[in-house]
Coordinates of C-alpha atoms in Angstrom, one line a residue:
Chain A
X1 CA -4.6 36.4 17.3
X2 CA -7.4 34.2 16.2
X3 CA -7.8 33.2 12.6
X4 CA -10.2 35.0 10.3
X5 CA -13.9 34.2 10.5
X6 CA -15.8 33.1 7.5
X7 CA -17.3 36.6 7.1
X8 CA -13.9 38.3 7.4
X9 CA -12.4 36.0 4.8
X10 CA -15.3 36.7 2.4
X11 CA -14.9 40.4 3.0
X12 CA -11.2 40.0 2.3
X13 CA -11.9 38.3 -1.0
X14 CA -14.3 41.1 -2.0
X15 CA -11.8 43.7 -1.0
X16 CA -9.1 42.2 -3.1
X17 CA -11.3 41.8 -6.1
X18 CA -12.3 45.5 -6.0
X19 CA -9.3 46.6 -8.0
X20 CA -10.3 44.6 -11.1
X21 CA -12.5 45.9 -14.0
X22 CA -15.9 44.4 -13.9
X23 CA -15.4 41.6 -16.3
X24 CA -12.2 40.4 -14.7
X25 CA -13.7 40.7 -11.3
X26 CA -16.6 38.5 -12.2
X27 CA -14.2 35.9 -13.6
X28 CA -11.7 36.0 -10.7
X29 CA -14.5 35.8 -8.1
X30 CA -15.1 32.2 -9.3
X31 CA -11.6 31.2 -8.5
X32 CA -11.5 32.4 -4.9
X33 CA -13.4 30.8 -2.1
X34 CA -13.7 30.3 1.6
X35 CA -13.4 26.7 2.6
X36 CA -16.5 25.0 3.9
X37 CA -15.9 21.4 5.0
X38 CA -19.6 20.6 4.7
X39 CA -19.4 20.8 0.9
X40 CA -19.1 17.5 -0.9
X41 CA -18.2 18.9 -4.3
X42 CA -15.8 21.7 -5.0
X43 CA -17.6 22.9 -8.1
X44 CA -20.2 24.5 -5.8
X45 CA -17.6 27.0 -4.5
X46 CA -14.7 27.2 -6.9
X47 CA -13.9 27.0 -10.6
X48 CA -10.6 25.6 -11.8
X49 CA -8.7 24.6 -14.9
X50 CA -9.8 27.7 -16.8
X51 CA -7.8 30.0 -19.0
X52 CA -6.0 32.8 -17.1
X53 CA -7.2 36.3 -17.5
X54 CA -5.1 38.4 -19.9
X55 CA -3.2 41.1 -18.1
X56 CA -2.9 39.4 -14.7
X57 CA 0.3 37.9 -13.5
X58 CA -0.3 34.2 -13.4
X59 CA 2.2 31.7 -12.0
X60 CA 1.4 28.8 -14.4
X61 CA 3.6 26.9 -16.8
X62 CA 2.9 25.5 -20.2
X63 CA 2.1 22.1 -21.7
X64 CA 5.8 21.6 -22.6
X65 CA 6.7 22.2 -19.0
X66 CA 4.2 19.5 -18.0
X67 CA 5.5 16.9 -20.4
X68 CA 9.2 17.5 -20.6
X69 CA 9.8 19.1 -17.3
X70 CA 7.6 16.8 -15.2
X71 CA 6.6 13.5 -16.7
X72 CA 9.2 12.6 -19.3
X73 CA 12.2 14.6 -18.2
X74 CA 13.1 12.4 -15.2
X75 CA 13.2 9.1 -17.2
X76 CA 16.9 8.9 -16.9
X77 CA 18.0 6.4 -19.6
X78 CA 16.2 8.1 -22.4
X79 CA 17.2 11.2 -24.3
X80 CA 14.5 13.9 -24.4
X81 CA 14.9 16.2 -27.4
X82 CA 13.5 19.7 -26.8
X83 CA 12.3 20.0 -30.4
X84 CA 12.2 23.6 -31.4
X85 CA 14.1 26.8 -30.4
X86 CA 16.9 26.4 -27.9
X87 CA 15.4 28.4 -25.0
X88 CA 12.7 26.1 -23.7
X89 CA 15.2 23.3 -23.2
X90 CA 17.9 25.4 -21.8
X91 CA 15.8 27.2 -19.2
X92 CA 14.1 24.0 -18.1
X93 CA 17.4 22.1 -17.9
X94 CA 17.7 20.0 -14.7
X95 CA 15.2 22.4 -13.2
X96 CA 13.4 20.1 -10.8
X97 CA 16.4 18.4 -9.3
X98 CA 15.0 14.9 -10.2
X99 CA 17.9 12.9 -8.7
X100 CA 19.1 9.7 -10.3
X101 CA 21.8 7.1 -10.2
X102 CA 24.0 6.7 -13.2
X103 CA 26.8 8.3 -15.2
X104 CA 25.5 11.4 -16.9
X105 CA 26.3 11.4 -20.6
X106 CA 27.1 7.7 -20.7
X107 CA 24.0 5.8 -19.6
X108 CA 21.9 8.5 -18.0
X109 CA 21.0 11.9 -19.4
X110 CA 18.8 13.6 -16.9
X111 CA 20.6 16.9 -16.4
X112 CA 21.6 17.3 -20.1
X113 CA 19.9 19.5 -22.6
X114 CA 19.3 18.1 -26.1
X115 CA 17.6 20.5 -28.5
X116 CA 17.1 20.8 -32.2
X117 CA 17.9 24.5 -31.9
X118 CA 15.4 25.8 -34.4
X119 CA 16.4 28.8 -36.4
X120 CA 14.5 30.9 -39.0
X121 CA 15.4 28.4 -41.7
X122 CA 13.8 25.5 -39.9
X123 CA 10.6 27.4 -39.3
X124 CA 10.4 28.2 -43.0
X125 CA 11.4 24.9 -44.5
X126 CA 10.3 22.5 -41.7
X127 CA 12.5 20.7 -39.2
X128 CA 11.8 17.1 -39.9
X129 CA 15.1 16.5 -41.7
X130 CA 17.0 18.1 -38.9
X131 CA 15.2 16.0 -36.4
X132 CA 16.1 12.8 -38.2
X133 CA 19.7 13.9 -38.4
X134 CA 19.8 14.6 -34.7
X135 CA 18.6 11.1 -33.8
X136 CA 21.3 9.6 -35.9
X137 CA 23.8 11.8 -34.2
X138 CA 22.5 10.9 -30.8
X139 CA 22.9 7.2 -31.6
X140 CA 26.5 7.8 -32.5
X141 CA 27.4 9.9 -29.6
X142 CA 25.4 8.2 -26.9
X143 CA 25.0 4.6 -27.9
X144 CA 23.9 3.5 -24.4
X145 CA 20.6 5.5 -24.5
X146 CA 17.5 3.3 -24.2
X147 CA 15.2 5.5 -26.3
X148 CA 14.4 8.9 -27.4
X149 CA 11.4 11.2 -26.8
X150 CA 10.6 14.2 -28.9
X151 CA 9.2 17.0 -26.8
X152 CA 7.5 19.5 -29.1
X153 CA 7.8 23.2 -28.5
X154 CA 5.3 25.7 -29.8
X155 CA 6.6 26.1 -33.4
X156 CA 6.3 22.4 -34.2
X157 CA 2.6 22.5 -33.9
X158 CA 2.4 25.9 -35.7
X159 CA 4.3 24.8 -38.8
X160 CA 2.8 21.4 -38.8
X161 CA 5.9 19.2 -38.8
X162 CA 5.1 15.4 -39.0
X163 CA 7.2 14.3 -36.0
X164 CA 5.3 11.0 -35.8
X165 CA 6.5 9.9 -39.2
X166 CA 10.1 10.8 -38.3
X167 CA 9.7 8.9 -35.0
X168 CA 8.5 5.8 -36.7
X169 CA 11.3 5.9 -39.3
X170 CA 13.9 6.4 -36.6
X171 CA 12.4 3.7 -34.5
X172 CA 13.0 1.2 -37.3
X173 CA 16.5 2.5 -38.0
X174 CA 17.8 2.5 -34.4
X175 CA 15.6 -0.3 -33.0
X176 CA 14.8 1.6 -29.8
X177 CA 11.6 3.3 -28.7
X178 CA 11.2 6.8 -30.2
X179 CA 8.3 8.6 -28.8
X180 CA 6.9 11.8 -30.4
X181 CA 5.0 13.9 -27.8
X182 CA 2.7 16.6 -29.0
X183 CA 3.1 18.9 -26.0
X184 CA 3.4 22.3 -27.7
X185 CA 3.3 25.0 -25.1
X186 CA 0.2 26.7 -26.4
X187 CA -2.0 23.7 -25.8
X188 CA -4.4 23.9 -22.9
X189 CA -4.5 26.4 -20.1
X190 CA -1.6 25.2 -18.0
X191 CA 1.0 22.5 -17.6
X192 CA -1.8 20.2 -16.6
X193 CA -2.7 19.3 -20.2
X194 CA 1.0 18.6 -20.8
X195 CA 0.8 15.9 -18.1
X196 CA -2.2 14.4 -19.9
X197 CA -0.5 14.5 -23.3
X198 CA 2.6 12.9 -21.8
X199 CA 0.5 10.2 -20.2
X200 CA -1.2 9.5 -23.5
X201 CA 2.1 9.3 -25.3
X202 CA 3.3 6.7 -22.7
X203 CA 0.1 4.8 -23.2
X204 CA 0.4 4.8 -27.0
X205 CA 4.1 4.4 -27.5
X206 CA 5.5 2.6 -24.4
X207 CA 3.1 0.7 -22.3
X208 CA 2.2 -2.0 -24.7
X209 CA 5.8 -2.8 -25.7
X210 CA 6.0 -5.9 -23.5
X211 CA 2.4 -7.1 -23.9
X212 CA 2.4 -10.9 -24.4
X213 CA 6.0 -11.2 -23.1
X214 CA 5.8 -13.2 -19.8
X215 CA 9.6 -13.5 -19.3
X216 CA 9.6 -11.1 -16.4
X217 CA 9.2 -13.1 -13.2
X218 CA 6.4 -11.5 -11.1
X219 CA 5.5 -11.8 -7.4
X220 CA 2.2 -11.2 -5.7
X221 CA 3.7 -8.1 -4.0
X222 CA 4.7 -6.2 -7.1
X223 CA 3.8 -2.5 -7.0
X224 CA 4.7 0.6 -9.1
X225 CA 5.3 4.0 -7.6
X226 CA 3.6 6.4 -9.9
X227 CA 3.8 10.2 -9.8
X228 CA 6.9 10.5 -7.6
X229 CA 9.6 12.6 -9.4
X230 CA 12.4 12.0 -6.9
X231 CA 12.9 15.7 -6.2
X232 CA 15.8 15.8 -3.8
X233 CA 15.5 12.0 -3.4
X234 CA 11.8 11.8 -2.5
X235 CA 11.1 8.6 -4.4
X236 CA 14.0 6.9 -2.7
X237 CA 12.7 7.9 0.8
X238 CA 9.3 6.5 -0.2
X239 CA 10.6 3.4 -1.8
X240 CA 12.6 2.2 1.2
X241 CA 9.4 2.3 3.3
X242 CA 7.5 0.2 0.8
X243 CA 10.3 -2.3 0.5
X244 CA 10.6 -2.6 4.2
X245 CA 7.0 -3.6 4.6
X246 CA 7.6 -6.4 2.1
X247 CA 6.4 -5.0 -1.2
X248 CA 8.5 -5.1 -4.4
X249 CA 8.8 -1.8 -6.2
X250 CA 9.0 -2.7 -9.9
X251 CA 8.8 0.7 -11.4
X252 CA 9.3 4.3 -10.4
X253 CA 7.4 6.8 -12.5
X254 CA 9.3 8.8 -13.3
X255 CA 11.9 10.0 -10.8
X256 CA 15.0 7.9 -11.2
X257 CA 12.9 5.8 -13.6
X258 CA 13.9 3.9 -16.7
X259 CA 12.0 3.0 -19.8
X260 CA 12.4 -0.7 -19.0
X261 CA 10.5 -0.1 -15.7
X262 CA 7.7 1.7 -17.5
X263 CA 7.3 -1.2 -19.9
X264 CA 7.1 -3.6 -17.0
X265 CA 4.5 -1.7 -15.1
X266 CA 1.5 -3.5 -16.7
X267 CA 2.8 -6.6 -14.9
X268 CA 2.4 -5.2 -11.3
X269 CA -0.4 -5.9 -8.9
X270 CA -1.1 -2.4 -7.7
X271 CA -0.3 1.1 -8.8
X272 CA 0.5 3.6 -6.1
X273 CA -0.3 7.2 -7.1
X274 CA 1.5 10.0 -5.3
X275 CA 0.9 12.9 -7.7
X276 CA -2.7 12.3 -8.6
X277 CA -2.9 15.3 -10.9
X278 CA -0.1 14.4 -13.3
X279 CA -0.4 10.7 -13.5
X280 CA -4.0 9.6 -12.7
X281 CA -4.6 9.3 -16.5
X282 CA -2.2 6.4 -17.0
X283 CA -3.4 4.7 -13.8
X284 CA -7.0 4.8 -15.0
X285 CA -5.9 3.5 -18.3
X286 CA -4.0 0.6 -16.7
X287 CA -7.0 -0.2 -14.5
X288 CA -9.2 -0.5 -17.6
X289 CA -6.8 -2.3 -19.9
X290 CA -4.7 -4.5 -17.5
X291 CA -7.2 -4.5 -14.5
X292 CA -4.5 -3.1 -12.2
X293 CA -6.2 -1.3 -9.3
X294 CA -4.7 2.0 -8.1
X295 CA -4.8 4.0 -4.9
X296 CA -3.6 7.4 -3.9
X297 CA -1.3 7.7 -1.0
X298 CA 0.5 10.5 0.9
X299 CA 4.0 10.2 2.3
X300 CA 4.2 13.7 3.9
X301 CA 4.4 13.6 7.7
X302 CA 4.1 10.6 10.1
X303 CA 0.3 10.8 10.5
X304 CA -0.3 10.6 6.7
X305 CA 2.5 8.1 6.2
X306 CA 1.0 5.7 8.8
X307 CA -2.5 6.1 7.3
X308 CA -1.2 5.5 3.8
X309 CA 0.9 2.5 4.7
X310 CA -2.1 0.8 6.4
X311 CA -4.3 1.7 3.4
X312 CA -1.8 0.1 1.0
X313 CA -1.3 -2.9 3.2
X314 CA -5.0 -3.5 3.5
X315 CA -5.0 -4.5 -0.2
X316 CA -2.5 -7.3 0.4
X317 CA -2.3 -10.2 2.8
X318 CA -1.3 -10.4 6.5
X319 CA 2.4 -10.5 5.9
X320 CA 2.3 -7.1 4.3
X321 CA -0.1 -5.8 7.0
X322 CA 2.2 -7.0 9.7
X323 CA 5.1 -5.4 7.7
X324 CA 3.3 -2.1 7.6
X325 CA 2.9 -2.1 11.4
X326 CA 6.5 -3.1 11.8
X327 CA 7.7 -0.2 9.7
X328 CA 5.5 2.3 11.6
X329 CA 6.8 1.0 14.9
X330 CA 10.4 1.0 13.7
X331 CA 10.4 4.6 12.9
X332 CA 8.2 5.8 15.7
X333 CA 11.1 6.7 18.0
X334 CA 12.7 8.6 15.2
X335 CA 9.7 10.8 14.2
X336 CA 8.6 11.3 17.8
X337 CA 12.0 12.8 18.5
X338 CA 11.7 15.1 15.5
X339 CA 8.3 16.2 16.7
X340 CA 9.5 16.7 20.3
X341 CA 12.4 18.8 19.0
X342 CA 10.6 21.0 16.5
X343 CA 7.0 21.2 17.6
X344 CA 7.7 23.6 20.5
X345 CA 9.5 25.9 18.1
X346 CA 6.8 25.8 15.4
X347 CA 3.6 25.3 17.4
X348 CA 0.7 27.6 16.3
X349 CA 2.6 29.1 13.3
X350 CA 0.4 29.8 10.3
X351 CA 1.3 28.8 6.8
X352 CA 0.0 29.9 3.4
X353 CA 0.7 27.6 0.4
X354 CA 0.4 28.0 -3.3
X355 CA 1.9 25.2 -5.3
X356 CA 1.2 23.0 -8.3
X357 CA -1.3 20.2 -8.4
X358 CA -0.7 17.9 -5.4
X359 CA 1.2 19.6 -2.6
X360 CA -1.4 22.2 -1.7
X361 CA -3.3 19.4 0.0
X362 CA -0.6 16.7 0.6
X363 CA 1.7 18.7 2.8
X364 CA -1.0 19.9 5.1
X365 CA -0.7 16.8 7.3
X366 CA 3.0 17.3 7.7
X367 CA 2.5 20.9 8.9
X368 CA -0.2 19.7 11.3
X369 CA 2.1 17.1 12.7
X370 CA 4.4 20.0 13.7
X371 CA 1.6 21.9 15.3
X372 CA 1.3 24.4 12.4
X373 CA -1.8 25.4 10.7
X374 CA -2.4 26.0 7.0
X375 CA -4.6 29.0 6.6
X376 CA -4.6 29.3 2.8
X377 CA -3.9 27.0 -0.1
X378 CA -4.3 27.0 -3.8
X379 CA -3.3 25.2 -7.0
X380 CA -1.6 26.5 -10.1
X381 CA -3.3 23.9 -12.3
X382 CA -5.5 21.8 -10.1
X383 CA -8.8 20.5 -11.4
X384 CA -12.2 20.1 -9.7
X385 CA -11.3 16.7 -8.4
X386 CA -8.2 18.1 -6.7
X387 CA -10.4 20.7 -4.9
X388 CA -12.8 18.0 -3.9
X389 CA -10.0 16.3 -2.1
X390 CA -8.7 19.6 -0.6
X391 CA -11.9 20.7 1.1
X392 CA -11.7 17.9 3.6
X393 CA -8.1 18.6 4.4
X394 CA -8.4 22.3 5.1
X395 CA -9.9 24.0 8.1
X396 CA -13.2 25.8 7.9
X397 CA -13.1 29.5 6.8
X398 CA -9.6 29.1 5.4
X399 CA -8.8 30.7 2.0
X400 CA -8.7 28.7 -1.2
X401 CA -7.4 30.3 -4.3
X402 CA -7.2 28.8 -7.8
X403 CA -4.6 30.1 -10.3
X404 CA -4.0 33.1 -8.0
X405 CA -2.6 36.2 -9.6
X406 CA 0.5 37.9 -8.2
X407 CA -1.6 40.8 -7.0
X408 CA -4.1 38.7 -5.2
X409 CA -1.5 36.6 -3.5
X410 CA 0.3 39.7 -2.2
X411 CA -2.9 41.2 -0.9
X412 CA -4.0 38.0 0.8
X413 CA -0.6 37.7 2.5
X414 CA -0.7 41.4 3.7
X415 CA -4.0 40.8 5.4
X416 CA -3.7 37.2 6.6
X417 CA -0.1 37.8 7.8
X418 CA 1.0 34.2 7.8
X419 CA 4.3 33.2 9.5
X420 CA 5.5 31.2 6.6
X421 CA 4.7 31.0 2.9
X422 CA 5.4 27.9 0.7
X423 CA 5.4 28.6 -3.0
X424 CA 7.7 28.8 -6.0
X425 CA 10.8 30.7 -7.0
X426 CA 8.9 33.5 -8.7
X427 CA 7.1 34.3 -5.4
X428 CA 10.1 33.8 -3.1
X429 CA 11.8 37.1 -3.3
X430 CA 8.7 39.2 -3.2
X431 CA 7.6 37.7 0.1
X432 CA 11.1 37.7 1.6
X433 CA 11.4 41.4 0.8
X434 CA 8.0 41.8 2.6
X435 CA 9.8 40.3 5.6
X436 CA 7.9 37.0 5.6
X437 CA 9.8 33.6 5.9
X438 CA 9.5 31.6 2.7
X439 CA 10.1 28.1 1.5
X440 CA 10.1 27.0 -2.1
X441 CA 7.7 24.0 -2.1
X442 CA 8.3 23.0 -5.7
X443 CA 12.0 22.1 -5.4
X444 CA 12.1 22.0 -1.6
X445 CA 14.4 25.1 -1.7
X446 CA 17.4 23.0 -2.9
X447 CA 16.9 20.6 0.1
X448 CA 14.9 17.4 0.4
X449 CA 13.8 14.7 0.4
X450 CA 10.6 15.5 2.2
X451 CA 8.7 12.2 1.5
X452 CA 8.8 9.4 4.0
X453 CA 10.0 9.3 7.6
X454 CA 13.5 10.4 6.6
X455 CA 12.1 13.2 4.7
X456 CA 9.9 14.4 7.5
X457 CA 13.0 15.0 9.7
X458 CA 14.5 17.2 6.9
X459 CA 11.1 18.9 6.4
X460 CA 10.8 19.8 10.1
X461 CA 14.4 21.1 10.2
X462 CA 14.0 23.2 7.1
X463 CA 10.7 24.8 8.3
X464 CA 12.4 25.6 11.7
X465 CA 15.5 26.9 10.0
X466 CA 13.5 29.3 7.8
X467 CA 10.9 30.4 10.3
X468 CA 13.1 30.9 13.3
X469 CA 15.9 32.4 11.4
X470 CA 17.1 35.5 13.3
X471 CA 17.4 37.4 10.1
X472 CA 13.7 38.1 10.0
X473 CA 14.0 40.4 13.0
X474 CA 16.5 42.5 11.1
X475 CA 14.3 43.0 8.1
X476 CA 12.4 46.3 8.2
X477 CA 10.7 46.9 5.0
X478 CA 10.7 50.6 4.0
X479 CA 6.9 50.9 3.5
X480 CA 6.0 49.2 6.8
X481 CA 5.4 51.9 9.4
X482 CA 4.2 51.2 12.9
X483 CA 0.6 52.1 11.9
X484 CA 0.3 49.4 9.3
X485 CA 1.6 46.7 11.5
X486 CA -1.2 47.4 14.0
X487 CA -3.8 47.1 11.3
X488 CA -2.5 43.7 10.2
X489 CA -4.9 41.1 11.4
X490 CA -2.7 38.6 13.0
X491 CA 0.7 40.3 13.3
X492 CA 2.9 38.5 15.8
X493 CA 0.0 36.1 16.5
Chain B
X1 CA -21.9 11.9 -26.1
X2 CA -19.2 11.8 -23.6
X3 CA -16.9 8.8 -23.1
X4 CA -17.3 7.6 -19.6
X5 CA -15.0 5.5 -17.6
X6 CA -16.9 3.2 -15.3
X7 CA -15.6 1.2 -12.4
X8 CA -16.8 -0.3 -9.2
X9 CA -15.5 1.3 -5.9
X10 CA -14.7 -0.6 -2.7
X11 CA -18.4 -0.6 -1.7
X12 CA -19.4 -2.1 -5.0
X13 CA -21.0 1.1 -6.2
X14 CA -20.6 2.3 -9.8
X15 CA -18.1 5.2 -10.2
X16 CA -18.7 7.4 -13.1
X17 CA -15.7 9.4 -14.5
X18 CA -15.6 11.8 -17.4
X19 CA -12.0 12.7 -18.0
X20 CA -12.7 15.8 -20.1
X21 CA -14.9 17.3 -17.4
X22 CA -13.1 16.0 -14.3
X23 CA -16.4 14.6 -13.3
X24 CA -16.1 11.9 -10.8
X25 CA -19.4 10.8 -9.3
X26 CA -21.0 7.7 -7.7
X27 CA -24.0 6.4 -9.6
X28 CA -27.1 6.3 -7.4
X29 CA -29.2 4.0 -9.6
X30 CA -28.7 2.1 -12.8
X31 CA -31.9 1.2 -14.7
X32 CA -30.9 -2.3 -15.8
X33 CA -28.3 -3.9 -13.5
X34 CA -28.8 -7.6 -13.6
X35 CA -26.5 -10.4 -14.8
X36 CA -28.5 -10.6 -18.0
X37 CA -28.9 -6.9 -18.9
X38 CA -27.0 -3.7 -18.1
X39 CA -27.5 -0.1 -19.1
X40 CA -30.4 2.4 -19.5
X41 CA -30.7 5.5 -17.4
X42 CA -28.1 6.2 -14.8
X43 CA -28.7 8.7 -12.1
X44 CA -25.6 10.3 -10.5
X45 CA -25.3 11.6 -6.9
X46 CA -25.2 15.2 -8.2
X47 CA -28.6 14.8 -9.8
X48 CA -27.5 14.5 -13.4
X49 CA -28.8 11.7 -15.6
X50 CA -27.0 9.8 -18.4
X51 CA -28.2 7.0 -20.7
X52 CA -26.3 3.9 -21.8
X53 CA -27.5 1.7 -24.6
X54 CA -28.5 -1.4 -22.8
X55 CA -26.3 -4.4 -23.4
X56 CA -26.6 -8.2 -22.7
X57 CA -24.8 -9.2 -19.6
X58 CA -22.6 -7.1 -17.3
X59 CA -19.7 -5.2 -18.8
X60 CA -16.2 -6.1 -17.6
X61 CA -15.5 -3.2 -15.2
X62 CA -13.6 -1.0 -15.4
X63 CA -14.6 0.0 -18.9
X64 CA -15.0 3.0 -21.1
X65 CA -18.5 3.4 -22.7
X66 CA -20.3 6.2 -24.6
X67 CA -23.1 7.8 -22.8
X68 CA -25.9 10.2 -23.7
X69 CA -26.5 13.1 -21.4
X70 CA -30.1 13.4 -20.5
X71 CA -30.3 15.9 -17.6
X72 CA -27.7 18.1 -16.1
X73 CA -29.4 18.1 -12.8
X74 CA -29.4 21.9 -12.4

């Protein structure tokens, strides 16, 4: 069945909003929109990066999640102390599957959990002494660490501990970078502010470390991959393509990254930004301070990969441009075979997405390469500039939802009846129980990589495996009578 | 008095970015934009107007400067 028209989508939004009390309805209405490609600016149709309504089920995280979980956590040779009560660190431990090379516990620490384990006593008397002691202990137990970051949890800000002073003192004692990050969970409206705080901490405590030191030999083809967290090996799949076209990847921020790479980043010629939302701040800073240009790129699906490779190559000389064409040609047979195999099985299927701050728009191209259509998308913590970039990627009259609530998402799905939903673990089982195929698009559902040409083959296989799984025919949800399935707009398509 | 990050885009136009507001706009006109003097009123493509204290010579873009908001354009 055909997709919803603009009027139908608008009516759907109104219908879903009806259940809210007046105040909440007014607020939520600003966050839901029908896409209109003719709009230049998203602020005409959608409001984003605002505090969630009390009482609704939001799917967002906190500033600590943004800093420790996303930006700092994957830096493998540093030890990241979750400073505060034990839970935040333990529940976020190794949560994003940021793969890395190294021996955990010896020279890399990615999947370990270091915490100051606050108790009542520390809240009452302050935790600075404990923090200093922890750092001495870390030095004794893990002498091969290359630095320490202190990731504040909520109580640190509330009791007013001076972690900066402790960090400075420890830095003198152990002679390695010690970075205090003020990413208390209560700051901001979502994890987005945590990214910003983490970027600022890198700017203030790491980036300048090698200013004036010219001992690192540079080439005209040095680039840094920024905002790729190597989930399931994503950064590796991206890096090989860049290296094959003749560029030298000096740093990976921050998946499989090291602090030495970060310190060397100001020496590169170009910053490549994958996750714009979480790392544009540092790219903008480097552009201003070190005059390093930056561009966004997208390594999901062959169309976007080719587009991005050419865009990157255009900023270098002919050897790189020829290199880009060579890479595209080299993999063509491979990705054509993937499309030939999976497109017939996936053609015309409709997808709804609700992810974090980048994928709601970045993966659209990959789905389209497989003949699928994205009929609804939304960000947990996107800002206006993210929606600006989304409007052009999405079809007309498709749904856009910002910081969607559990209720709204379920209602949209019931009416739009997509063939596949891509979102996070909290949404997964609800929709699977509703009988709708689901992929976790935060962690690739324990699969991956999805970036690059290698990743695209895995992406296509995973989508097919989920969508065409025979189990969905066996699922008959108890509340679904024959009547309701007729009402559904696009059931069976 | 927002801090504004200014840079030139590929077409040589001035891009105006206010981090706190996620405002990223291309500047339509700049009052003084000569090698000797730069600043004054800046009109953005969304209709809003900002004022920069004029300075001697071109700033070294990209650069962060303080601006005064004159007109929101609404």
